[in-house]
């Protein structure tokens, strides 16, 4: 488990799925992911994190508000898994924080803790993050985390149809030497 001043990042439990679906699967939360999705798709996301924790020792962890224990999102690290993309296999940071916690520095706090964990527990030379160009809050956060734009790593996300602008991924990275 990773603890910060306000947050606890921890491995997922099966019992977390209903609450995660409730806070994540809203129109505002899913705007840059193609809109609300099915419970099965969100459960599969958590199952993948459980498998990542088991197989790799890390994942996009559950994020709890320490004061209450309330689950408020997902943040952490995983191996980028889009075969054929320039980021495939790289250490990827990602986050989704409940709307009630937006603009409070929560995503930054969780992401920085995750990146610091990555430097301490992996030998990776860089950590990447990506989003669609329209997701300005996310790429602004990447900049605040010390990440720099890496146009040579941009790619088309396979989840989106060929003409969907949400499928264009812009990539940011922070190098170990810059951390």
Short mmCIF file of the C-alpha atoms (twelve columns), coordinates in Angstrom:
data_MODEL
# 
_entry.id   MODEL 
# 
loop_
_atom_site.group_PDB 
_atom_site.id 
_atom_site.type_symbol 
_atom_site.label_atom_id 
_atom_site.label_alt_id 
_atom_site.label_comp_id 
_atom_site.label_asym_id 
_atom_site.label_seq_id 
_atom_site.Cartn_x 
_atom_site.Cartn_y 
_atom_site.Cartn_z 
_atom_site.pdbx_PDB_model_num 
ATOM 1   C CA . UNK A 1   0.000   0.000   0.000   1 
ATOM 2   C CA . UNK A 2   1.108   3.560   -0.716  1 
ATOM 3   C CA . UNK A 3   -0.001  6.307   1.644   1 
ATOM 4   C CA . UNK A 4   0.134   10.045  1.094   1 
ATOM 5   C CA . UNK A 5   -1.136  12.844  3.300   1 
ATOM 6   C CA . UNK A 6   -4.727  12.335  2.102   1 
ATOM 7   C CA . UNK A 7   -4.770  9.096   0.125   1 
ATOM 8   C CA . UNK A 8   -4.203  5.363   0.318   1 
ATOM 9   C CA . UNK A 9   -3.402  3.503   -2.907  1 
ATOM 10  C CA . UNK A 10  -3.933  -0.220  -2.528  1 
ATOM 11  C CA . UNK A 11  -4.529  -3.425  -4.474  1 
ATOM 12  C CA . UNK A 12  -8.071  -4.027  -5.700  1 
ATOM 13  C CA . UNK A 13  -10.524 -6.399  -4.084  1 
ATOM 14  C CA . UNK A 14  -13.464 -8.073  -5.772  1 
ATOM 15  C CA . UNK A 15  -15.775 -6.208  -3.381  1 
ATOM 16  C CA . UNK A 16  -14.573 -2.857  -4.811  1 
ATOM 17  C CA . UNK A 17  -16.251 -3.357  -8.174  1 
ATOM 18  C CA . UNK A 18  -19.762 -1.980  -7.454  1 
ATOM 19  C CA . UNK A 19  -18.470 1.226   -5.871  1 
ATOM 20  C CA . UNK A 20  -15.902 1.717   -8.639  1 
ATOM 21  C CA . UNK A 21  -18.613 1.390   -11.274 1 
ATOM 22  C CA . UNK A 22  -20.768 3.952   -9.459  1 
ATOM 23  C CA . UNK A 23  -18.089 6.644   -9.229  1 
ATOM 24  C CA . UNK A 24  -16.360 6.074   -12.567 1 
ATOM 25  C CA . UNK A 25  -19.152 5.277   -15.013 1 
ATOM 26  C CA . UNK A 26  -20.643 8.772   -15.274 1 
ATOM 27  C CA . UNK A 27  -20.879 10.911  -18.421 1 
ATOM 28  C CA . UNK A 28  -18.354 13.433  -17.067 1 
ATOM 29  C CA . UNK A 29  -15.878 10.749  -15.953 1 
ATOM 30  C CA . UNK A 30  -16.124 8.815   -19.200 1 
ATOM 31  C CA . UNK A 31  -16.095 11.757  -21.656 1 
ATOM 32  C CA . UNK A 32  -12.556 11.013  -22.857 1 
ATOM 33  C CA . UNK A 33  -13.062 7.241   -22.808 1 
ATOM 34  C CA . UNK A 34  -15.957 7.180   -25.276 1 
ATOM 35  C CA . UNK A 35  -18.806 7.641   -22.784 1 
ATOM 36  C CA . UNK A 36  -20.294 5.406   -20.091 1 
ATOM 37  C CA . UNK A 37  -19.694 1.718   -20.617 1 
ATOM 38  C CA . UNK A 38  -20.975 -1.627  -19.382 1 
ATOM 39  C CA . UNK A 39  -20.516 -3.045  -15.911 1 
ATOM 40  C CA . UNK A 40  -18.749 -6.000  -17.524 1 
ATOM 41  C CA . UNK A 41  -16.201 -3.692  -19.173 1 
ATOM 42  C CA . UNK A 42  -15.457 -1.926  -15.898 1 
ATOM 43  C CA . UNK A 43  -15.233 -5.228  -14.034 1 
ATOM 44  C CA . UNK A 44  -12.746 -6.405  -16.677 1 
ATOM 45  C CA . UNK A 45  -10.657 -3.287  -16.012 1 
ATOM 46  C CA . UNK A 46  -10.485 -4.156  -12.315 1 
ATOM 47  C CA . UNK A 47  -9.794  -7.822  -13.091 1 
ATOM 48  C CA . UNK A 48  -6.852  -6.679  -15.225 1 
ATOM 49  C CA . UNK A 49  -5.524  -4.632  -12.296 1 
ATOM 50  C CA . UNK A 50  -5.865  -7.593  -9.944  1 
ATOM 51  C CA . UNK A 51  -3.921  -9.705  -12.458 1 
ATOM 52  C CA . UNK A 52  -1.289  -6.987  -12.876 1 
ATOM 53  C CA . UNK A 53  -0.773  -6.779  -9.131  1 
ATOM 54  C CA . UNK A 54  -0.400  -10.552 -8.959  1 
ATOM 55  C CA . UNK A 55  1.882   -10.867 -11.999 1 
ATOM 56  C CA . UNK A 56  3.905   -7.628  -11.929 1 
ATOM 57  C CA . UNK A 57  3.662   -6.486  -8.316  1 
ATOM 58  C CA . UNK A 58  1.890   -3.249  -9.265  1 
ATOM 59  C CA . UNK A 59  -1.247  -1.996  -10.967 1 
ATOM 60  C CA . UNK A 60  -3.537  0.963   -11.372 1 
ATOM 61  C CA . UNK A 61  -4.390  0.771   -7.679  1 
ATOM 62  C CA . UNK A 62  -7.636  1.572   -5.904  1 
ATOM 63  C CA . UNK A 63  -7.476  5.068   -4.395  1 
ATOM 64  C CA . UNK A 64  -9.146  5.625   -1.025  1 
ATOM 65  C CA . UNK A 65  -9.645  8.874   0.871   1 
ATOM 66  C CA . UNK A 66  -7.647  8.125   4.027   1 
ATOM 67  C CA . UNK A 67  -9.838  10.099  6.431   1 
ATOM 68  C CA . UNK A 68  -12.949 8.083   5.601   1 
ATOM 69  C CA . UNK A 69  -11.702 5.005   3.741   1 
ATOM 70  C CA . UNK A 70  -14.043 5.991   0.907   1 
ATOM 71  C CA . UNK A 71  -12.951 4.716   -2.524  1 
ATOM 72  C CA . UNK A 72  -12.475 7.707   -4.833  1 
ATOM 73  C CA . UNK A 73  -10.800 6.353   -7.958  1 
ATOM 74  C CA . UNK A 74  -7.980  4.523   -9.623  1 
ATOM 75  C CA . UNK A 75  -4.340  5.529   -10.071 1 
ATOM 76  C CA . UNK A 76  -1.064  3.751   -10.481 1 
ATOM 77  C CA . UNK A 77  1.182   1.989   -12.929 1 
ATOM 78  C CA . UNK A 78  0.933   -0.786  -15.447 1 
ATOM 79  C CA . UNK A 79  2.723   -2.029  -18.516 1 
ATOM 80  C CA . UNK A 80  1.290   -0.314  -21.591 1 
ATOM 81  C CA . UNK A 81  -0.505  -3.139  -23.360 1 
ATOM 82  C CA . UNK A 82  -1.422  -1.818  -26.815 1 
ATOM 83  C CA . UNK A 83  0.558   -4.164  -29.071 1 
ATOM 84  C CA . UNK A 84  2.031   -2.358  -32.042 1 
ATOM 85  C CA . UNK A 85  1.994   1.043   -30.346 1 
ATOM 86  C CA . UNK A 86  5.282   2.847   -29.622 1 
ATOM 87  C CA . UNK A 87  4.559   2.677   -25.876 1 
ATOM 88  C CA . UNK A 88  3.939   -1.086  -25.762 1 
ATOM 89  C CA . UNK A 89  5.664   -2.571  -22.703 1 
ATOM 90  C CA . UNK A 90  6.621   0.789   -21.214 1 
ATOM 91  C CA . UNK A 91  5.702   1.692   -17.657 1 
ATOM 92  C CA . UNK A 92  2.479   3.693   -17.883 1 
ATOM 93  C CA . UNK A 93  0.954   5.972   -15.249 1 
ATOM 94  C CA . UNK A 94  -2.786  6.536   -15.271 1 
ATOM 95  C CA . UNK A 95  -5.581  7.957   -13.151 1 
ATOM 96  C CA . UNK A 96  -9.323  8.432   -12.867 1 
ATOM 97  C CA . UNK A 97  -10.540 10.295  -9.805  1 
ATOM 98  C CA . UNK A 98  -14.197 10.767  -8.806  1 
ATOM 99  C CA . UNK A 99  -15.771 14.068  -9.827  1 
ATOM 100 C CA . UNK A 100 -16.296 15.146  -6.206  1 
ATOM 101 C CA . UNK A 101 -12.486 15.268  -5.854  1 
ATOM 102 C CA . UNK A 102 -11.632 17.163  -9.051  1 
ATOM 103 C CA . UNK A 103 -9.609  20.398  -8.817  1 
ATOM 104 C CA . UNK A 104 -8.318  19.523  -5.359  1 
ATOM 105 C CA . UNK A 105 -4.890  18.178  -6.332  1 
ATOM 106 C CA . UNK A 106 -5.959  14.599  -5.651  1 
ATOM 107 C CA . UNK A 107 -4.981  13.167  -9.045  1 
ATOM 108 C CA . UNK A 108 -1.609  14.896  -8.842  1 
ATOM 109 C CA . UNK A 109 -0.993  13.566  -5.327  1 
ATOM 110 C CA . UNK A 110 -1.906  10.016  -6.329  1 
ATOM 111 C CA . UNK A 111 0.015   10.122  -9.614  1 
ATOM 112 C CA . UNK A 112 3.176   11.539  -8.035  1 
ATOM 113 C CA . UNK A 113 3.070   8.853   -5.349  1 
ATOM 114 C CA . UNK A 114 2.687   6.215   -8.073  1 
ATOM 115 C CA . UNK A 115 5.576   7.604   -10.127 1 
ATOM 116 C CA . UNK A 116 7.812   7.764   -7.052  1 
ATOM 117 C CA . UNK A 117 6.878   4.154   -6.297  1 
ATOM 118 C CA . UNK A 118 7.827   3.246   -9.869  1 
ATOM 119 C CA . UNK A 119 11.283  4.777   -9.548  1 
ATOM 120 C CA . UNK A 120 11.852  2.992   -6.238  1 
ATOM 121 C CA . UNK A 121 10.626  -0.433  -7.355  1 
ATOM 122 C CA . UNK A 122 11.410  -0.791  -11.081 1 
ATOM 123 C CA . UNK A 123 14.434  -0.291  -13.309 1 
ATOM 124 C CA . UNK A 124 12.453  1.458   -16.043 1 
ATOM 125 C CA . UNK A 125 14.179  4.431   -17.669 1 
ATOM 126 C CA . UNK A 126 10.924  6.323   -18.268 1 
ATOM 127 C CA . UNK A 127 7.284   6.442   -17.259 1 
ATOM 128 C CA . UNK A 128 4.714   7.449   -19.870 1 
ATOM 129 C CA . UNK A 129 1.136   8.669   -19.751 1 
ATOM 130 C CA . UNK A 130 -1.236  9.319   -22.620 1 
ATOM 131 C CA . UNK A 131 -4.609  10.820  -23.377 1 
ATOM 132 C CA . UNK A 132 -6.586  12.364  -26.208 1 
ATOM 133 C CA . UNK A 133 -5.662  15.955  -27.144 1 
ATOM 134 C CA . UNK A 134 -9.112  17.083  -25.992 1 
ATOM 135 C CA . UNK A 135 -8.442  15.928  -22.419 1 
ATOM 136 C CA . UNK A 136 -6.684  19.102  -21.343 1 
ATOM 137 C CA . UNK A 137 -6.987  18.462  -17.581 1 
ATOM 138 C CA . UNK A 138 -5.116  15.178  -18.024 1 
ATOM 139 C CA . UNK A 139 -2.277  16.468  -20.199 1 
ATOM 140 C CA . UNK A 140 -1.936  19.546  -17.976 1 
ATOM 141 C CA . UNK A 141 -1.517  17.159  -15.048 1 
ATOM 142 C CA . UNK A 142 1.145   15.280  -16.996 1 
ATOM 143 C CA . UNK A 143 3.034   18.553  -17.368 1 
ATOM 144 C CA . UNK A 144 2.681   19.291  -13.633 1 
ATOM 145 C CA . UNK A 145 4.144   15.852  -12.942 1 
ATOM 146 C CA . UNK A 146 7.294   16.858  -14.843 1 
ATOM 147 C CA . UNK A 147 6.391   14.893  -17.951 1 
ATOM 148 C CA . UNK A 148 7.351   16.223  -21.368 1 
ATOM 149 C CA . UNK A 149 5.522   15.769  -24.658 1 
ATOM 150 C CA . UNK A 150 6.919   12.895  -26.749 1 
ATOM 151 C CA . UNK A 151 5.402   13.213  -30.230 1 
ATOM 152 C CA . UNK A 152 7.483   10.261  -31.441 1 
ATOM 153 C CA . UNK A 153 5.418   8.018   -29.132 1 
ATOM 154 C CA . UNK A 154 1.938   9.244   -30.154 1 
ATOM 155 C CA . UNK A 155 -0.368  6.492   -31.386 1 
ATOM 156 C CA . UNK A 156 -3.898  5.587   -32.369 1 
ATOM 157 C CA . UNK A 157 -5.755  3.773   -29.564 1 
ATOM 158 C CA . UNK A 158 -7.220  0.490   -30.862 1 
ATOM 159 C CA . UNK A 159 -10.400 0.844   -28.782 1 
ATOM 160 C CA . UNK A 160 -11.724 3.706   -30.911 1 
ATOM 161 C CA . UNK A 161 -13.068 3.642   -34.480 1 
ATOM 162 C CA . UNK A 162 -10.730 5.008   -37.130 1 
ATOM 163 C CA . UNK A 163 -12.388 8.418   -37.395 1 
ATOM 164 C CA . UNK A 164 -13.064 8.967   -33.680 1 
ATOM 165 C CA . UNK A 165 -10.861 11.851  -32.478 1 
ATOM 166 C CA . UNK A 166 -10.739 10.310  -28.989 1 
ATOM 167 C CA . UNK A 167 -8.543  7.573   -30.448 1 
ATOM 168 C CA . UNK A 168 -5.640  9.909   -31.150 1 
ATOM 169 C CA . UNK A 169 -3.301  9.537   -28.184 1 
ATOM 170 C CA . UNK A 170 -0.727  12.143  -27.254 1 
ATOM 171 C CA . UNK A 171 2.068   10.824  -25.077 1 
ATOM 172 C CA . UNK A 172 4.023   12.457  -22.290 1 
ATOM 173 C CA . UNK A 173 6.995   10.911  -20.477 1 
ATOM 174 C CA . UNK A 174 9.261   11.570  -17.553 1 
ATOM 175 C CA . UNK A 175 12.762  10.123  -17.625 1 
ATOM 176 C CA . UNK A 176 14.359  8.554   -14.582 1 
ATOM 177 C CA . UNK A 177 17.228  11.054  -14.790 1 
ATOM 178 C CA . UNK A 178 14.718  13.956  -14.629 1 
ATOM 179 C CA . UNK A 179 12.904  12.573  -11.592 1 
# 
